[in-house]
JSON list of C-alpha atoms in Angstrom, two decimals:
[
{"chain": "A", "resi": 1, "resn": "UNK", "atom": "CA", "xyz": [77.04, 98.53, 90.75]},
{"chain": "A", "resi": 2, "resn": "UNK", "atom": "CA", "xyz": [79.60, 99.12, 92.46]},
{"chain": "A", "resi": 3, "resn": "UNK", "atom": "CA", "xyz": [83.28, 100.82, 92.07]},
{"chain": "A", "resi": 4, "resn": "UNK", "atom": "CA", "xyz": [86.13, 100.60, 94.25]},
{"chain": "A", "resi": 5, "resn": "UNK", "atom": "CA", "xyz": [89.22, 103.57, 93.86]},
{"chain": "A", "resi": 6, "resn": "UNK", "atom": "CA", "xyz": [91.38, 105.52, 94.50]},
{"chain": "A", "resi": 7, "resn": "UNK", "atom": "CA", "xyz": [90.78, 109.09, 93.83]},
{"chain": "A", "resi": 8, "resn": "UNK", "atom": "CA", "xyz": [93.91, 109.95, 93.23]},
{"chain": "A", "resi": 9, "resn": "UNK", "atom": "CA", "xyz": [94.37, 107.07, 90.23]},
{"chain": "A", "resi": 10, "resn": "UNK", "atom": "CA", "xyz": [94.36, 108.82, 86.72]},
{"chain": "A", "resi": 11, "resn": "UNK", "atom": "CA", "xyz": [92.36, 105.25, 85.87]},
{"chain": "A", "resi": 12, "resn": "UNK", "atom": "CA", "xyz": [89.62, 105.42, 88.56]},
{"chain": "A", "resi": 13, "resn": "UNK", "atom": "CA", "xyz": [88.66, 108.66, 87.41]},
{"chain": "A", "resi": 14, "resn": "UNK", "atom": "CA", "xyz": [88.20, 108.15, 84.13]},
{"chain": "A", "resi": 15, "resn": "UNK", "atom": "CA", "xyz": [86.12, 104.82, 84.97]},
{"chain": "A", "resi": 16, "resn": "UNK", "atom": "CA", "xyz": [84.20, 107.43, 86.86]},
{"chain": "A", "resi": 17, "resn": "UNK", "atom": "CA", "xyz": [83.73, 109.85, 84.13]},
{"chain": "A", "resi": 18, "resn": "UNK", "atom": "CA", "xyz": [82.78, 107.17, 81.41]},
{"chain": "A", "resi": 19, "resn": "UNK", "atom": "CA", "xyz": [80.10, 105.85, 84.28]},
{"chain": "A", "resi": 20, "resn": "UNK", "atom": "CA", "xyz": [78.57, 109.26, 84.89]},
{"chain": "A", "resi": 21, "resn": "UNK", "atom": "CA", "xyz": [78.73, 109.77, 81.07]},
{"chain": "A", "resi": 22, "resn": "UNK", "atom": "CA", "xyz": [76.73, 106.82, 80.72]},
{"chain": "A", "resi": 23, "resn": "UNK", "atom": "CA", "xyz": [74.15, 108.04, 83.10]},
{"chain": "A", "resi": 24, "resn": "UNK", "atom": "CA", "xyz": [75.06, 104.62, 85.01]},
{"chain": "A", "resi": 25, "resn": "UNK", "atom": "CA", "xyz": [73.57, 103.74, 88.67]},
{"chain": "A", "resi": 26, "resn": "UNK", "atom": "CA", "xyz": [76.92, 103.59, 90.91]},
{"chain": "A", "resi": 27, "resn": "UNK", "atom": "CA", "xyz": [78.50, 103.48, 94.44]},
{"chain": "A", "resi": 28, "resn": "UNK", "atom": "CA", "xyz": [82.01, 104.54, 94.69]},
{"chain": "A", "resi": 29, "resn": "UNK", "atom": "CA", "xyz": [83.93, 102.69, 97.19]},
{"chain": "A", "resi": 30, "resn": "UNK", "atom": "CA", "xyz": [87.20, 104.74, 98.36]},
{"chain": "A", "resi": 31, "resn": "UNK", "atom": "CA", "xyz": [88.86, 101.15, 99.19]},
{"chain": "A", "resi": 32, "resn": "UNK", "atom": "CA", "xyz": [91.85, 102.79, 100.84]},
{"chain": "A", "resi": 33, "resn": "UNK", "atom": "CA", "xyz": [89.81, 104.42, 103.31]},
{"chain": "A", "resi": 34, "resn": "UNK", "atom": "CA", "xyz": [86.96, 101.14, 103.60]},
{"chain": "A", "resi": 35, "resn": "UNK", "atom": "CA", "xyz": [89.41, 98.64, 103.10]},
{"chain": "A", "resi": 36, "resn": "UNK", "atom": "CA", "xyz": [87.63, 95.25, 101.75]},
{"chain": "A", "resi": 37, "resn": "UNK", "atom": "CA", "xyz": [87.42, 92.20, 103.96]},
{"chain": "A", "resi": 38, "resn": "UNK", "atom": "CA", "xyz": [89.17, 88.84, 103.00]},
{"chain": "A", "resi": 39, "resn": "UNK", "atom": "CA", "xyz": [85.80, 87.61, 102.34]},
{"chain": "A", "resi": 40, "resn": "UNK", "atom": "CA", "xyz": [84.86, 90.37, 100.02]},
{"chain": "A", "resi": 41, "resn": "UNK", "atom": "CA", "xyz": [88.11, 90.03, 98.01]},
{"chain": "A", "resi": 42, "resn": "UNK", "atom": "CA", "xyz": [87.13, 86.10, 97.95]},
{"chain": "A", "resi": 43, "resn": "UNK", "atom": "CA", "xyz": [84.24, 87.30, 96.15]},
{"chain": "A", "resi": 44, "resn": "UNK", "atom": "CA", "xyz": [85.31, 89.50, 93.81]},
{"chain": "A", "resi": 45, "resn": "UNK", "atom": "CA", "xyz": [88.03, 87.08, 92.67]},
{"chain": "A", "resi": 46, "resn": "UNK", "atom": "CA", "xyz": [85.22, 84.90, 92.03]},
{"chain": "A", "resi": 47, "resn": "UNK", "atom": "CA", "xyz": [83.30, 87.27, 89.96]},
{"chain": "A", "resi": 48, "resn": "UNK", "atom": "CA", "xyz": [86.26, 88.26, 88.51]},
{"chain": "A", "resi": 49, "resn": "UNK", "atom": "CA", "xyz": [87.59, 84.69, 87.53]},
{"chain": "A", "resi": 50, "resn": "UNK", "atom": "CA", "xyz": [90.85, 85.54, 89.08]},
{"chain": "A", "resi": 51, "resn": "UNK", "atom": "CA", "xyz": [93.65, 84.60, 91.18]},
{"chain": "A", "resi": 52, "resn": "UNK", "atom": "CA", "xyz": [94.64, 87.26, 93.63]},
{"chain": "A", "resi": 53, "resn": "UNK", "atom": "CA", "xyz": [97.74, 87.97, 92.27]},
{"chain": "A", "resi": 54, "resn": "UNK", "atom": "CA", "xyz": [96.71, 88.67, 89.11]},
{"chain": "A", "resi": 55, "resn": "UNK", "atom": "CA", "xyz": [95.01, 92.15, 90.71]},
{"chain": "A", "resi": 56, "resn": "UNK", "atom": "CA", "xyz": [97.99, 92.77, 92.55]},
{"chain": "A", "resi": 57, "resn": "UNK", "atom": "CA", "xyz": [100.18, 95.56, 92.65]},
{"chain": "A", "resi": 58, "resn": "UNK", "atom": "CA", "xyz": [103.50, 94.18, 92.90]},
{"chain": "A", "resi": 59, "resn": "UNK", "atom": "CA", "xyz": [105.00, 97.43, 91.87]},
{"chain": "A", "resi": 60, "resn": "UNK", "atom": "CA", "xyz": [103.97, 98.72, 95.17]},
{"chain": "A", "resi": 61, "resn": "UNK", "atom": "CA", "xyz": [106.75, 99.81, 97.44]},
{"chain": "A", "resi": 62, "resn": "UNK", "atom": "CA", "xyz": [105.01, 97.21, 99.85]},
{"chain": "A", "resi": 63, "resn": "UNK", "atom": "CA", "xyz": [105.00, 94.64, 97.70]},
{"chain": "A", "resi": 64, "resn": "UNK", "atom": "CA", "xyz": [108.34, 95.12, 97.64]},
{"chain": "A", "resi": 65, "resn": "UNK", "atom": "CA", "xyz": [109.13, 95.20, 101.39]},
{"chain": "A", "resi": 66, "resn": "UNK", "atom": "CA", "xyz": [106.71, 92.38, 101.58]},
{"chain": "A", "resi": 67, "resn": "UNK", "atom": "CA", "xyz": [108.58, 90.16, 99.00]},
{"chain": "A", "resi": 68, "resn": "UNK", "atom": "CA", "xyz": [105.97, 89.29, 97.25]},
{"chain": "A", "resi": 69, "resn": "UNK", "atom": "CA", "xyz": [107.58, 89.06, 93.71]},
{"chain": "A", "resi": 70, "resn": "UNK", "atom": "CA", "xyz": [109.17, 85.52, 95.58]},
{"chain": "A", "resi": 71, "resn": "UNK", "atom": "CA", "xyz": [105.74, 84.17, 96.56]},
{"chain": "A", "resi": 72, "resn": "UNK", "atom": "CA", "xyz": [104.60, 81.17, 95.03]},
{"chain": "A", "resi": 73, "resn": "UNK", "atom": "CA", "xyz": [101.66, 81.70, 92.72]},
{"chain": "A", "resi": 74, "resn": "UNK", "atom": "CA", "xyz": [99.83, 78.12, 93.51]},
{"chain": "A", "resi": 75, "resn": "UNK", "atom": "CA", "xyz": [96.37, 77.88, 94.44]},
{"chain": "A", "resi": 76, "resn": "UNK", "atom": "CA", "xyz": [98.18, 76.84, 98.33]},
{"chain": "A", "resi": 77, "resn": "UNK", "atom": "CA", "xyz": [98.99, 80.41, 98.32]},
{"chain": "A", "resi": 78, "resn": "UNK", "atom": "CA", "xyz": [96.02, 82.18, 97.99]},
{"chain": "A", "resi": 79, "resn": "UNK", "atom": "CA", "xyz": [94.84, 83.12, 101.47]},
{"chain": "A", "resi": 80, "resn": "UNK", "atom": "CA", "xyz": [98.04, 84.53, 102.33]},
{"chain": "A", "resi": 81, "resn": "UNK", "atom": "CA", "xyz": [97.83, 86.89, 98.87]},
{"chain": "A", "resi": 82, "resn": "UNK", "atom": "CA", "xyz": [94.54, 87.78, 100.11]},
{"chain": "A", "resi": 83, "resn": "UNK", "atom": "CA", "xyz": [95.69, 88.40, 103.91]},
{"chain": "A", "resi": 84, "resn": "UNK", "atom": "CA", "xyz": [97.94, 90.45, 102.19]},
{"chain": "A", "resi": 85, "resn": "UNK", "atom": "CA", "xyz": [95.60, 91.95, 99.89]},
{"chain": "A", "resi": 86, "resn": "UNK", "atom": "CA", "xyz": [93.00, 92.53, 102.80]},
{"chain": "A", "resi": 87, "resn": "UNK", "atom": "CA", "xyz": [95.96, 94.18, 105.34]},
{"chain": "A", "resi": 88, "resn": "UNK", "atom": "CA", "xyz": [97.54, 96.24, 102.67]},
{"chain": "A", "resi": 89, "resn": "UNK", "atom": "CA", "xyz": [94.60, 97.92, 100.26]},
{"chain": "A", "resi": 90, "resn": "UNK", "atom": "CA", "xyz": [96.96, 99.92, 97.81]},
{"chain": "A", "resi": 91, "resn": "UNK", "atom": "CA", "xyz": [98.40, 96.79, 96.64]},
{"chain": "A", "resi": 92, "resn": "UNK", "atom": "CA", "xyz": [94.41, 96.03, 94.98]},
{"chain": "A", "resi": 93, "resn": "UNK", "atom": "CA", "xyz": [94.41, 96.61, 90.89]},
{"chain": "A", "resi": 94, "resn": "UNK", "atom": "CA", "xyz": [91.78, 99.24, 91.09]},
{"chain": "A", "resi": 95, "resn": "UNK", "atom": "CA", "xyz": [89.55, 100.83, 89.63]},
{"chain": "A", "resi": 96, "resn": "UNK", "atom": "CA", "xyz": [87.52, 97.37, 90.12]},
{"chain": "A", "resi": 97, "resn": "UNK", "atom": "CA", "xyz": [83.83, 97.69, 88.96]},
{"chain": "A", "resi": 98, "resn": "UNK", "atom": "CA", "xyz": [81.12, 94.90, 90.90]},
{"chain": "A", "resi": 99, "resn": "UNK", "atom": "CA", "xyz": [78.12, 94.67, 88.18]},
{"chain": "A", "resi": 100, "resn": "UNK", "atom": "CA", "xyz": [74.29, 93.59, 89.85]},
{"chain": "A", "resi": 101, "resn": "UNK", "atom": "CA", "xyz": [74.51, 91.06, 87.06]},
{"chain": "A", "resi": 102, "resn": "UNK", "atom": "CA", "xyz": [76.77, 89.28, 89.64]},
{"chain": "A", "resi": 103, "resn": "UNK", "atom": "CA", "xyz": [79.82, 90.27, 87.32]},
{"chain": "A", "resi": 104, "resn": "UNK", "atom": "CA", "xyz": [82.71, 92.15, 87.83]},
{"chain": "A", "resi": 105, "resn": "UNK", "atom": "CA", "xyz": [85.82, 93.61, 86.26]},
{"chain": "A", "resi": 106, "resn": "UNK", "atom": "CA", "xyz": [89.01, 95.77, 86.35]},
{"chain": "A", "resi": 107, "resn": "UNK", "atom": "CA", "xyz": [88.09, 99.10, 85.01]},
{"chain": "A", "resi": 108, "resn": "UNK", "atom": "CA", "xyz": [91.41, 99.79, 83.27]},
{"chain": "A", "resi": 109, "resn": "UNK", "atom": "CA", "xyz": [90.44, 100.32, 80.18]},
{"chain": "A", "resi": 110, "resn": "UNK", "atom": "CA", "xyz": [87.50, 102.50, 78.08]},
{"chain": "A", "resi": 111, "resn": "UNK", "atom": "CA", "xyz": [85.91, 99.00, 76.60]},
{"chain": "A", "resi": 112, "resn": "UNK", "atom": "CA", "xyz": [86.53, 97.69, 80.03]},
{"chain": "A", "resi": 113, "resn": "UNK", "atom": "CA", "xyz": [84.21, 100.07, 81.75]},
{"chain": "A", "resi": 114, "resn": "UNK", "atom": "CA", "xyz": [81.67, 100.32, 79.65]},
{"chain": "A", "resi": 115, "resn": "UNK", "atom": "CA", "xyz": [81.18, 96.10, 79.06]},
{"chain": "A", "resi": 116, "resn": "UNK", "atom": "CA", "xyz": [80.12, 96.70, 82.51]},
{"chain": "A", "resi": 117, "resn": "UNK", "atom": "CA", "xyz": [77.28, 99.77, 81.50]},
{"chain": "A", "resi": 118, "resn": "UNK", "atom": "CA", "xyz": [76.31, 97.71, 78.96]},
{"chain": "A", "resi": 119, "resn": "UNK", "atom": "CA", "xyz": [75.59, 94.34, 80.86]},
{"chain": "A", "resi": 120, "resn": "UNK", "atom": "CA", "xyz": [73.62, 96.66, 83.60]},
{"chain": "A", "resi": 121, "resn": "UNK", "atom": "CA", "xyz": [71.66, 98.31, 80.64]},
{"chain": "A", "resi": 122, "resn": "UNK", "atom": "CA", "xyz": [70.43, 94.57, 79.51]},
{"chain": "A", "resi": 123, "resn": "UNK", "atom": "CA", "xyz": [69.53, 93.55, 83.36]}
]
């Protein structure tokens, strides 16, 4: 699996510490840094069964500057959230966890994190 964060998020490192305490098989992706294509953000919308504002961070000062709290939310829309998305990284929900099961979720959350252990453990 997969992890994408932000090590200075409070919420990718305890997705981090629940993984290791898991003894779970990971790579950490420091998205900021290895910023995902639109393609890959495609994807993981896909896995995720999401739109790509719903893992937006609107409460980002570039949201903000971007307007984005005006832009329609209609499936018209999408490539320019993910342009967005891809062009401005801190503005992706994160921790986001990519399963080998083909699943995927945002790692907010104890249960969240470890549905994802749980599914690899069964694989």
């Amino acid at each position: 699996m997969e992890i994408w964060i932000n090590p200075g998020c409070s919420k990718c490192r305890s997705a981090l510490s629940i993984l290791d305490a898991e003894a779970a098989s990971y790579t950490v992706r420091r998205y900021l840094d290895d910023p995902p294509t639109e393609s890959e953000i495609r994807e993981v919308l896909a896995r995720l069964g999401l739109e790509p504002w719903d893992i937006t961070r609107t409460g980002e000062p570039v949201a903000d500057r971007l307007g984005m709290a005006s832009w329609p939310r209609e499936p018209g829309d999408r490539d320019r959230w993910i342009g967005a998305l891809a062009a401005n990284p801190v503005l992706i929900q994160r921790p986001i966890i990519t399963a080998d099961d083909g699943s995927a979720v945002i790692g907010r959350t104890e249960e969240a994190v470890r549905s994802v252990t749980r599914r690899s453990g069964d694989a």
